[in-house]
Coordinates of C-alpha atoms and ligand atoms in Angstrom, one line a residue:
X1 CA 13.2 -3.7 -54.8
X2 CA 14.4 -0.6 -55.0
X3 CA 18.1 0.2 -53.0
X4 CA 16.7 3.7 -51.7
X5 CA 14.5 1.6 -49.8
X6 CA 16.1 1.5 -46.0
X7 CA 16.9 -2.0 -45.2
X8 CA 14.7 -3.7 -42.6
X9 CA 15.8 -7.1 -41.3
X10 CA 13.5 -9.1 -39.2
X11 CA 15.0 -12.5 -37.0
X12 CA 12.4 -15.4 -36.8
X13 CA 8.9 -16.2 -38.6
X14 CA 7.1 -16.9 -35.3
X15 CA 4.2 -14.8 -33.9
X16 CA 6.1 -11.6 -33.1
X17 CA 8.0 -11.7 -36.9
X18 CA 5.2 -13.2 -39.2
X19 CA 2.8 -10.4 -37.6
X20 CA 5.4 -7.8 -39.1
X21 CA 5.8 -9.5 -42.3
X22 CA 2.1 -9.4 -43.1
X23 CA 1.3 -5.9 -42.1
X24 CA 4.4 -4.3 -43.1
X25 CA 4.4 -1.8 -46.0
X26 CA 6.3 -3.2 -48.6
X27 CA 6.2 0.2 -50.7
X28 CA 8.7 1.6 -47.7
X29 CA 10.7 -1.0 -46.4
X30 CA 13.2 -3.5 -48.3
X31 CA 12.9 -6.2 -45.9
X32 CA 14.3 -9.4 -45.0
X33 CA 13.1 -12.3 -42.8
X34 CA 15.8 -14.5 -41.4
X35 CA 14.6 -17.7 -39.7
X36 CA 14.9 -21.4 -40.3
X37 CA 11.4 -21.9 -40.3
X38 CA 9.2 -21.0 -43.4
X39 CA 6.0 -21.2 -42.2
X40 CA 4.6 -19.3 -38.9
X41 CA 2.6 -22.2 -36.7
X42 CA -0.2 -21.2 -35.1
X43 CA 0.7 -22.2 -31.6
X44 CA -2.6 -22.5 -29.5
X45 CA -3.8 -24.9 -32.6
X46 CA -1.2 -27.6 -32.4
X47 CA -3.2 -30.0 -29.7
X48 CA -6.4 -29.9 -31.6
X49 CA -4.5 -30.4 -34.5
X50 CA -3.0 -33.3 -33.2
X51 CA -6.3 -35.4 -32.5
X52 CA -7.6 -34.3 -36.4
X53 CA -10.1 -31.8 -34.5
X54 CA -8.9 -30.1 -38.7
X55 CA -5.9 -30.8 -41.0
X56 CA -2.5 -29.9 -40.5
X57 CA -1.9 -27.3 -43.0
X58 CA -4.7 -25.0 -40.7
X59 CA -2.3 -25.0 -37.9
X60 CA 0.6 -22.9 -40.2
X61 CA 1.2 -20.3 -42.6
X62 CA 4.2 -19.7 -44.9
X63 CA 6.1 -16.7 -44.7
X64 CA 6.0 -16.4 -48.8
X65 CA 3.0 -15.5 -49.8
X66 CA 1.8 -14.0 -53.7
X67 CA 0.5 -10.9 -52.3
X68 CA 4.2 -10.4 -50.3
X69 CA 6.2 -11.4 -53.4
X70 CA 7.9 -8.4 -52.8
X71 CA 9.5 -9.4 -49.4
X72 CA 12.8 -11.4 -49.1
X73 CA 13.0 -14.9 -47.1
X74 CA 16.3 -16.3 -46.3
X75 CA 16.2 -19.9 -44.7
X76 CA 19.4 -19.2 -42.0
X77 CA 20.1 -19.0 -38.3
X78 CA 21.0 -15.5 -37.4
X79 CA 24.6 -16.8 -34.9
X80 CA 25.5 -13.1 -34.1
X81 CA 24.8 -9.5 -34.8
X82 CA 27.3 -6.5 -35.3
X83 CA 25.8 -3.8 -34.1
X84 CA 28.2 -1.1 -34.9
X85 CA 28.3 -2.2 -38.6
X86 CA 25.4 -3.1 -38.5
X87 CA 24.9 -6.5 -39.9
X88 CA 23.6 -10.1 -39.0
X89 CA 26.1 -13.0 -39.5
X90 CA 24.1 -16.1 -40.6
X91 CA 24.4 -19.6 -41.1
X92 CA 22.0 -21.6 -43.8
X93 CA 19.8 -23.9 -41.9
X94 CA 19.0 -27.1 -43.6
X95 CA 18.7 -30.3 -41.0
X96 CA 19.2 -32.4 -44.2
X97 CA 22.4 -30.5 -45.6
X98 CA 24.0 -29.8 -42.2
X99 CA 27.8 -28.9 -44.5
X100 CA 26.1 -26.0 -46.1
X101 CA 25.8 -24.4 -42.6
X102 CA 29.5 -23.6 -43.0
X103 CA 28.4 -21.3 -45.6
X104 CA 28.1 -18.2 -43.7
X105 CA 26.9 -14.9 -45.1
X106 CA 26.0 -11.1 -43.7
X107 CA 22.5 -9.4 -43.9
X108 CA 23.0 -5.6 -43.5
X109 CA 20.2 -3.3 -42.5
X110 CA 19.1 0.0 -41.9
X111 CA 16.6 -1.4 -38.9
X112 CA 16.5 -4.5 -36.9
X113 CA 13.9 -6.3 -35.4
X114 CA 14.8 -9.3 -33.0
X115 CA 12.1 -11.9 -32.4
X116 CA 13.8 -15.5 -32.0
X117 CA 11.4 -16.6 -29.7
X118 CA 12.5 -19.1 -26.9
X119 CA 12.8 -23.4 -26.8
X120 CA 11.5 -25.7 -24.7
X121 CA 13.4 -26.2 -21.3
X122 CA 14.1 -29.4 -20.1
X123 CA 15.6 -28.4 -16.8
X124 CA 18.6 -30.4 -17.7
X125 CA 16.6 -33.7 -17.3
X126 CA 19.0 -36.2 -18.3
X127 CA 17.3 -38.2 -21.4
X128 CA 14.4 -35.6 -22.2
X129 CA 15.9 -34.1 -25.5
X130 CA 16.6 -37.6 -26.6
X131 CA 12.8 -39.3 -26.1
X132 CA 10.4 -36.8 -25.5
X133 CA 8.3 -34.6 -27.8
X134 CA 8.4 -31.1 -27.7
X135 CA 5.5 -29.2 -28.9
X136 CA 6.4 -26.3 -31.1
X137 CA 5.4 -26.8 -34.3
X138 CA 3.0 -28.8 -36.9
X139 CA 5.9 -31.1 -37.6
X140 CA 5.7 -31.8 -33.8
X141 CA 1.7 -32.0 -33.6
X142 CA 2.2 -34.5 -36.7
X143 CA 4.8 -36.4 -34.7
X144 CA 2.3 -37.1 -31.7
X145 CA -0.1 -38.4 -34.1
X146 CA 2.3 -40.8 -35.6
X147 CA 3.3 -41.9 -32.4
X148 CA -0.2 -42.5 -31.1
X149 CA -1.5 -44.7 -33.6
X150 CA 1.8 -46.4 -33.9
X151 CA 1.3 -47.3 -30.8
X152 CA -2.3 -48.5 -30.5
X153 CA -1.1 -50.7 -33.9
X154 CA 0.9 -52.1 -31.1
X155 CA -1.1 -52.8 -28.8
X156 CA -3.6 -54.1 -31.2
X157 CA -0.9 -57.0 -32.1
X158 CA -1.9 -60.4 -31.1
X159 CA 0.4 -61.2 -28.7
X160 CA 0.6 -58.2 -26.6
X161 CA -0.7 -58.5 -23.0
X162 CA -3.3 -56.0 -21.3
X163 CA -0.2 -55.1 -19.0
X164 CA 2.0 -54.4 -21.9
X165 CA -1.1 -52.8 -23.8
X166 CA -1.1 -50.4 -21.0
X167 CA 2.6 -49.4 -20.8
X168 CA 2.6 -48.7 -24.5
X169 CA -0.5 -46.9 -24.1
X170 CA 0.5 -45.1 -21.5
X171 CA 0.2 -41.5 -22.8
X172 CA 2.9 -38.3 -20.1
X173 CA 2.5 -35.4 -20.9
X174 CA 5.1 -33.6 -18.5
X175 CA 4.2 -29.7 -17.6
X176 CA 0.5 -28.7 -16.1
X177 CA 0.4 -25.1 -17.9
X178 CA -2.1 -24.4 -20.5
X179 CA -0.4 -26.2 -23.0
X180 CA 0.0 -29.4 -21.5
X181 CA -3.4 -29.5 -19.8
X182 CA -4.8 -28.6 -23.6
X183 CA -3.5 -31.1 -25.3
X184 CA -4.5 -33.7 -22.1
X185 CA -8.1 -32.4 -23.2
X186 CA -7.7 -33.0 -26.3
X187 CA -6.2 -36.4 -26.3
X188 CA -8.4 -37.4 -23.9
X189 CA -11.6 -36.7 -25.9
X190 CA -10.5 -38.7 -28.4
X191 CA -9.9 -41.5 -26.3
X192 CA -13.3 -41.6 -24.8
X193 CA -15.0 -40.4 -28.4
X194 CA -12.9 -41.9 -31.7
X195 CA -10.8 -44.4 -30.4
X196 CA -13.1 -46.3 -28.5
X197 CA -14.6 -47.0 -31.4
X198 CA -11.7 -47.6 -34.0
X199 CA -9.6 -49.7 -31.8
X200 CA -12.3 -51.2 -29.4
X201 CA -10.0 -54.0 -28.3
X202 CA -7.2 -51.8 -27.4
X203 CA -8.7 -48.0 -25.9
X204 CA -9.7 -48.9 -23.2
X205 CA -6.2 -49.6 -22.0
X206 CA -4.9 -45.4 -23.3
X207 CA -4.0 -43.6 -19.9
X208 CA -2.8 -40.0 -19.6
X209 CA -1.0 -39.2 -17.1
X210 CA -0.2 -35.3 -16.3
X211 CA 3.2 -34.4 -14.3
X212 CA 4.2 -31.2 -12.8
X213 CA 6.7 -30.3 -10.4
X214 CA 4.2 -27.3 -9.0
X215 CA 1.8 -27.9 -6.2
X216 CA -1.0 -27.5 -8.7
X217 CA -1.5 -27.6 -12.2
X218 CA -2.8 -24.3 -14.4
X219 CA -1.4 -22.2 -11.6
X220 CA -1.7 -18.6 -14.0
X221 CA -5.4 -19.8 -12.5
X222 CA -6.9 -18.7 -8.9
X223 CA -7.2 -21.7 -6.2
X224 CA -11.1 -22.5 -7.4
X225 CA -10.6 -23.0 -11.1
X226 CA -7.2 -24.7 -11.0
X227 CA -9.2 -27.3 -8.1
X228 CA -11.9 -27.5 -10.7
X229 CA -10.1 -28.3 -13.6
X230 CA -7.5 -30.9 -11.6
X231 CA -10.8 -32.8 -10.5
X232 CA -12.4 -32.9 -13.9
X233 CA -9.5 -34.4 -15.4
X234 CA -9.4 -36.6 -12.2
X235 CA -13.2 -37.9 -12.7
X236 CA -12.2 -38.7 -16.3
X237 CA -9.6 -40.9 -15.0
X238 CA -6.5 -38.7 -16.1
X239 CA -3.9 -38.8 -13.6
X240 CA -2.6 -35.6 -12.4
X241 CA 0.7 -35.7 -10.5
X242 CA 1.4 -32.4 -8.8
X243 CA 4.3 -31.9 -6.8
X244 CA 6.2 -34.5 -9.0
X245 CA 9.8 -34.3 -10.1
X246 CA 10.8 -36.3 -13.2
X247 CA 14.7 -37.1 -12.2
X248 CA 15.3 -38.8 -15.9
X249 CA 14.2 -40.4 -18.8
X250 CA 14.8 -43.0 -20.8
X251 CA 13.7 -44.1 -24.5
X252 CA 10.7 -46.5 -22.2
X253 CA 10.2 -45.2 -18.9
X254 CA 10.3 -41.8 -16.5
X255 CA 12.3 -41.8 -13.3
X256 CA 9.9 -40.3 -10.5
X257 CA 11.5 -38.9 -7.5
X258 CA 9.9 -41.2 -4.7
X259 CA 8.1 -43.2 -6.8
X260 CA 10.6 -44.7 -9.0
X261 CA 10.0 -46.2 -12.8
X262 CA 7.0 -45.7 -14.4
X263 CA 6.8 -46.9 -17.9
X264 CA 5.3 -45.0 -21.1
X265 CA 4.3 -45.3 -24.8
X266 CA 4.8 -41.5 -25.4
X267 CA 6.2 -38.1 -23.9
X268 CA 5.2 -35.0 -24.2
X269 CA 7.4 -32.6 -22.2
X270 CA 5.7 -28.8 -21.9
X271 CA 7.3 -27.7 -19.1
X272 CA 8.3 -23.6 -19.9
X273 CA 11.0 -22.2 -21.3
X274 CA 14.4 -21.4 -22.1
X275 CA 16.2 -18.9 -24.3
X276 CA 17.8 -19.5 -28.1
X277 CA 21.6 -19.5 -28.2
X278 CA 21.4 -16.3 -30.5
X279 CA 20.2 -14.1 -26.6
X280 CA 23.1 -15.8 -25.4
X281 CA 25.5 -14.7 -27.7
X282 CA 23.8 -10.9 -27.7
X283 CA 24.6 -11.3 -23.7
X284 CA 27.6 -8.6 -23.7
X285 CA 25.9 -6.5 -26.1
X286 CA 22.7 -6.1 -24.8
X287 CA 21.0 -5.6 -21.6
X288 CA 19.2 -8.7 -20.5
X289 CA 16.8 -9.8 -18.2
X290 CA 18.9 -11.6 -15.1
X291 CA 16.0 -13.9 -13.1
X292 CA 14.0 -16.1 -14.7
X293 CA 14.2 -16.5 -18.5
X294 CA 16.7 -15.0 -20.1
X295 CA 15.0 -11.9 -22.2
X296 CA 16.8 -9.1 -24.0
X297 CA 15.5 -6.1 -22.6
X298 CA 13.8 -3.0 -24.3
X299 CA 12.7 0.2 -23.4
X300 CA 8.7 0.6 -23.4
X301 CA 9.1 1.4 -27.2
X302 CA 10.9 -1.8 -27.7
X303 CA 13.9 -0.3 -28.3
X304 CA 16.6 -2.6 -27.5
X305 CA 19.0 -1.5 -24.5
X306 CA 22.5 -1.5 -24.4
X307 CA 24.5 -3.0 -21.4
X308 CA 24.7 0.8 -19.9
X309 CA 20.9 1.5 -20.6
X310 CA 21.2 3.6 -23.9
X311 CA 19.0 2.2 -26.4
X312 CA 20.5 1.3 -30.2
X313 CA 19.0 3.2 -32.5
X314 CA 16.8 1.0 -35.0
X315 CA 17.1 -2.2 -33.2
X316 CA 13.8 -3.6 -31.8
X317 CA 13.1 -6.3 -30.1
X318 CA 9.7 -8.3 -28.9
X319 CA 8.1 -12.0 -28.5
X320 CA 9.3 -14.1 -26.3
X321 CA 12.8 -13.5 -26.5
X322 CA 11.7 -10.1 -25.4
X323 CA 10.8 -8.1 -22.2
X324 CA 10.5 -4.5 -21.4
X325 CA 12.6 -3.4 -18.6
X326 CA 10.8 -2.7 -15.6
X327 CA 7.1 -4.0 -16.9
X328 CA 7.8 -7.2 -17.5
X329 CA 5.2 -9.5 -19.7
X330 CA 4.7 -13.7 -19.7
X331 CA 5.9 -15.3 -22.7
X332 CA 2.4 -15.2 -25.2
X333 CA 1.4 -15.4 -28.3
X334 CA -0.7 -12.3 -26.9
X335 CA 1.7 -10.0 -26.0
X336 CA 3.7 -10.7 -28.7
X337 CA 1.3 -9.8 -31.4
X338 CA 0.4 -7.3 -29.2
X339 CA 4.0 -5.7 -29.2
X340 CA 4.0 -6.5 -33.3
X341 CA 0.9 -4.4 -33.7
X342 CA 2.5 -1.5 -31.7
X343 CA 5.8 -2.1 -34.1
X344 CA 4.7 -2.6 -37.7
X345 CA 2.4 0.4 -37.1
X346 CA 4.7 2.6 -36.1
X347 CA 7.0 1.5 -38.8
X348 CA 4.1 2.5 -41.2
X349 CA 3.8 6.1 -39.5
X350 CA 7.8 6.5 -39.9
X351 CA 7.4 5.8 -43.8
X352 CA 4.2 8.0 -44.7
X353 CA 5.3 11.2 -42.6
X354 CA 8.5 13.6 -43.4
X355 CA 9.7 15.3 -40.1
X356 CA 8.3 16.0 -37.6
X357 CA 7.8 12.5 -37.8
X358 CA 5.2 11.4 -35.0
X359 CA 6.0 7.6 -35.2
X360 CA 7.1 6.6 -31.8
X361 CA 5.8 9.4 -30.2
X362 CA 3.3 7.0 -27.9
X363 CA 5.0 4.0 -25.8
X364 CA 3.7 0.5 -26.1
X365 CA 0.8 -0.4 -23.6
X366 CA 0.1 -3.9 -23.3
X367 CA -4.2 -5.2 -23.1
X368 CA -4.4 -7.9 -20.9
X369 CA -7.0 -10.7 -22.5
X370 CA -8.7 -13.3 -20.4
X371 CA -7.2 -16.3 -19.7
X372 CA -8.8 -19.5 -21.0
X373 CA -8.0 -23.1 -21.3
X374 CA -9.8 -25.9 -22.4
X375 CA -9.9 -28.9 -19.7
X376 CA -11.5 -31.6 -22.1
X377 CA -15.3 -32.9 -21.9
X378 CA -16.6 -29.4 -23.8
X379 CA -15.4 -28.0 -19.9
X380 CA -12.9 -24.9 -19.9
X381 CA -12.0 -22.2 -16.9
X382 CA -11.8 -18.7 -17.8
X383 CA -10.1 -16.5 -15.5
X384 CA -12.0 -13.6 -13.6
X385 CA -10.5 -9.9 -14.6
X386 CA -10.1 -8.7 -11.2
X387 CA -10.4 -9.7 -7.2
X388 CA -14.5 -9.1 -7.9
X389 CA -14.8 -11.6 -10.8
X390 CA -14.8 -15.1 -10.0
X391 CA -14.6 -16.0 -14.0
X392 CA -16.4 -18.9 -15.3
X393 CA -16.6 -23.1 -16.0
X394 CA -18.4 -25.1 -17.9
X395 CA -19.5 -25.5 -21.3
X396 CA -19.6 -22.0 -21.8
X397 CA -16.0 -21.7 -20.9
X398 CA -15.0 -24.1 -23.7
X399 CA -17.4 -22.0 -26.4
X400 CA -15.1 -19.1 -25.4
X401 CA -12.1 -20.8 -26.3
X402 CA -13.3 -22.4 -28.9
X403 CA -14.5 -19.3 -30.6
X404 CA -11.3 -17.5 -29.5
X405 CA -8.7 -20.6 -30.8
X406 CA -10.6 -19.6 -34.6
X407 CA -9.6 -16.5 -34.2
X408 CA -5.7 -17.0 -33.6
X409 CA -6.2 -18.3 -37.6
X410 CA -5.2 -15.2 -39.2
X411 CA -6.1 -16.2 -42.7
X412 CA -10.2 -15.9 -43.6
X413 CA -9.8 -19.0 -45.8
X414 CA -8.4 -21.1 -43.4
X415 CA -10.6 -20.2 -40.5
X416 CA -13.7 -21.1 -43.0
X417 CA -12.1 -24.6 -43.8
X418 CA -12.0 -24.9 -40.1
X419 CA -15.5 -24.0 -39.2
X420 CA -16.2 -26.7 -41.9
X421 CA -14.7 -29.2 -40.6
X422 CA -15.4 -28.9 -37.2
X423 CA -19.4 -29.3 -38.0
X424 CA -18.2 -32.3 -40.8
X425 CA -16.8 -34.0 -37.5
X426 CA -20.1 -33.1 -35.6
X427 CA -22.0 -35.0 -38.0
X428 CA -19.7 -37.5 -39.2
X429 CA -16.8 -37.7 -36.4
X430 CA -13.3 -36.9 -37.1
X431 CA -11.2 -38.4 -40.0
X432 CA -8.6 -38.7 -37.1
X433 CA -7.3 -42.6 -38.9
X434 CA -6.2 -40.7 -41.9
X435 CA -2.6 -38.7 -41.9
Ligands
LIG501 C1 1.6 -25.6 -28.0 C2 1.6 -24.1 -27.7 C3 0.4 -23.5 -27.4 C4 0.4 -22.1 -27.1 N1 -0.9 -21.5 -26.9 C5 -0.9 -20.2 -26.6 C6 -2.1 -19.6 -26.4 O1 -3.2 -20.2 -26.5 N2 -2.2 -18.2 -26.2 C7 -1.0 -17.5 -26.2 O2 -1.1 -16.3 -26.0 N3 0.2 -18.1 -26.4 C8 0.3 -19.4 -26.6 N4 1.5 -20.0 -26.7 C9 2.8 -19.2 -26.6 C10 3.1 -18.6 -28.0 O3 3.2 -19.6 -29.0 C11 4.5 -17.9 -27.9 O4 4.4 -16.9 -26.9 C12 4.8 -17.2 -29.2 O5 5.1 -18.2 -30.2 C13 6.0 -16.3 -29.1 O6 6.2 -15.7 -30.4 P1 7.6 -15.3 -30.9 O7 7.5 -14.7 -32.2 O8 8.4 -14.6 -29.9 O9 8.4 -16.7 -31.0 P2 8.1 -18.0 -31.9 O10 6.7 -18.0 -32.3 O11 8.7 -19.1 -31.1 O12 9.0 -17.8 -33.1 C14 10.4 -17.6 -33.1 C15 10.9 -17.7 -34.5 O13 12.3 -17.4 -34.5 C16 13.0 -18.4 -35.2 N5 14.4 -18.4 -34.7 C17 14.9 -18.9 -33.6 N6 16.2 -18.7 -33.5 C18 16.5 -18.0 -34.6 C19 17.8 -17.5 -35.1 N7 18.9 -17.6 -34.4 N8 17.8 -16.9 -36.3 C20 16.6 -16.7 -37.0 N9 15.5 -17.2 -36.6 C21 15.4 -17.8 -35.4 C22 12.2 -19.7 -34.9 O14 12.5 -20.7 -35.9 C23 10.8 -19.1 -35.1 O15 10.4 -19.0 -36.4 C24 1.6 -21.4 -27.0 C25 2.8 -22.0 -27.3 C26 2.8 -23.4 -27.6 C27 4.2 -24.1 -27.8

């Protein structure tokens, strides 16, 4: 790489970062990705995933790629950044090789882009960290796999009772938002198609079990669809627990307010989240966002903003970890491509044009896409776009998502495995027994 190039560093490989990394021009930029993660997980793929709708390897992509040879990837935590000399302190990050985490080194750079993304909140729920299963990457969507048929090999054991059978098979999923009301679907299809017929002694005893703290679940949704899709998953004997608070957890059984023990097989906590130490740390350099989630603010060129409102110069920040002051944004995988789109591009401009340069001259503006979620039972809501539209059920609804979950694949090779294999399981069911 040549050292004329300015120096762009870029802080995680999720949606926001990966985006940049494959659209960036490599002819004009030296850059850098810093993340412990080297591969980018295609979020809204994990649950089907999970229940073998396709293999694993669909739901990710690696950051190296042949045709990005040219880019550097360092496997690293970024702990801290120094603005004024500009440079990211980092720590190696290898769960394996904890030690070499004392290793620290600096990454300097000519421009900065900040996209750690968020982790999963568990409210401070004493046990949750400890037993539950978070869902964030394909390691986690391989997890719940394991688990499951580990535990219908259980069940299946001679000596097991129905009553114990149903404890172990006992599947709560904690967290009624889009993603744990997905993977519910998901699950619960292959209960009721696959596992019925694999372990025919044994699936009938599976139960799901949906908790959320809310009033309702899929609340992002208007009164009629989230009704709808709570009685849906009600019909299809899921139980949906609104207005329940989990008070702890152990490595068997969650502790209901009111209610007391209730045993279970497996958890799956989904509940929102929280923000990654590294926005704590930034806290008295930065402006951040005070209620709610704690987001590093920008301006509405995702500029970040220093504690008195000046921006930095060169220093960007988007994703989740994100948020521009005064238009705030949810936490998506859609606004943070979005935002990504806005960025690389305008990094592109910067590097073809000599001054005037026009890169940066427009602000971000964000497109708001539909909401859809699948609710199981080829059923899905979609929300309307305004007070006039009612949106849409039905099977419809989960052709919609469906069609649209392809298309968060960005790689044209994958998404033609995909297609493949979802008519393979039409005609031949899924190979979910196989790993
Ligand atoms: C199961 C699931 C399903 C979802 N479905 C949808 C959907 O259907 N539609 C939608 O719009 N959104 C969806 N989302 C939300 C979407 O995934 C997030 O909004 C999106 O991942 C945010 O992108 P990001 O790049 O900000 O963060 P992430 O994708 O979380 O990536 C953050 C990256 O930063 C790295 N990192 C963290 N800390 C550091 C550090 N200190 N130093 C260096 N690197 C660091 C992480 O390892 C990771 O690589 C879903 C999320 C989940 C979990």
């Amino acid at each position: 790489m040549s050292a004329t190039k300015p120096r762009l560093a870029i802080i995680g490989s999720g949606w926001a970062g990966f985006y940049i990394v494959q659209n960036i021009d490599l002819e004009a930029y030296s850059v850098t990705v810093l993340s412990p993660r080297r591969t980018s997980a295609y979020t809204p793929l994990l649950a089907s995933a999970a229940v073998g709708l396709f293999n694993f390897y669909l739901a990710e992509e690696p950051v190296r790629s042949k045709s990005r040879s040219a880019l550097r990837f360092v496997k690293a935590n970024v702990l801290d950044i120094d603005f004024g000399k500009r440079a990211c302190r980092c720590a190696p990050a290898f769960d394996e090789d904890p030690a070499l985490a004392q290793e620290e080194f600096e990454v300097v750079y000519d421009y900065l882009v900040i996209a750690p993304g968020c982790m999963p909140n568990t409210f401070n729920t004493p046990g949750v960290e400890e037993n539950a299963i978070f869902i964030k990457n394909v390691s986690d969507a391989m997890r719940v796999r394991k688990t499951l048929f580990d535990l219908l090999e259980k069940a299946s054991l001679p000596h097991i009772t129905p009553e114990r059978a149903s404890e172990l098979l006992h599947i709560a999923i904690v967290g009624g938002g889009p993603t744990g009301i997905e993977l519910t679907a998901e699950l619960d299809d292959l209960r009721k198609d696959e596992l019925k017929a694999i372990y025919p002694l044994v699936a009938e005893y599976m139960n799901i079990s949906v908790y959320d703290v809310a009033p309702h679940i899929l609340s992002a949704y208007d009164n009629r669809l989230h009704e709808y899709a709570s009685n849906q998953l009600e019909k299809r004997h899921v139980d949906v627990a609104t207005n329940t608070q989990i008070e702890h957890v152990d490595k068997d059984a969650l502790y209901i307010k009111d209610k007391g023990r209730v045993p279970y097989g497996m958890l799956i906590w989904a509940t929102g989240n929280k923000n990654v130490p590294l926005v704590e740390k930034l806290e008295s350099d930065v402006k951040v966002s005070r209620r709610g989630l704690k987001r590093i603010l920008t301006d509405d060129r995702l500029r970040v903003l220093k504690p008195d409102g000046e921006f930095y110069d060169g220093v960007f920040a988007l994703g989740d970890a994100a948020d521009i002051e005064g238009a705030s944004l949810p936490t998506t995988a859609e606004v943070a491509v979005q935002k990504a789109k806005y960025l690389v591009g305008n990094f592109n401009l910067r590097a073809k044009h000599g001054p005037p340069n026009p890169a940066f001259r427009e602000t971000f503006k964000y497109e708001q896409k539909q909401l859809v979620s699948y609710i199981g039972a080829h059923d899905g809501v979609i929300a309307g776009k305004g007070p006039n539209d009612p949106g849409w059920t039905g099977r419809s609804a989960w052709l919609a998502w469906r069609s649209g979950s392809l298309l968060w694949n960005r790689n044209w090779r994958s998404r033609v495995v995909i297609v493949l294999t979802w008519c393979l399981n039409r005609v031949f069911g899924k190979e979910i027994a196989k790993m």
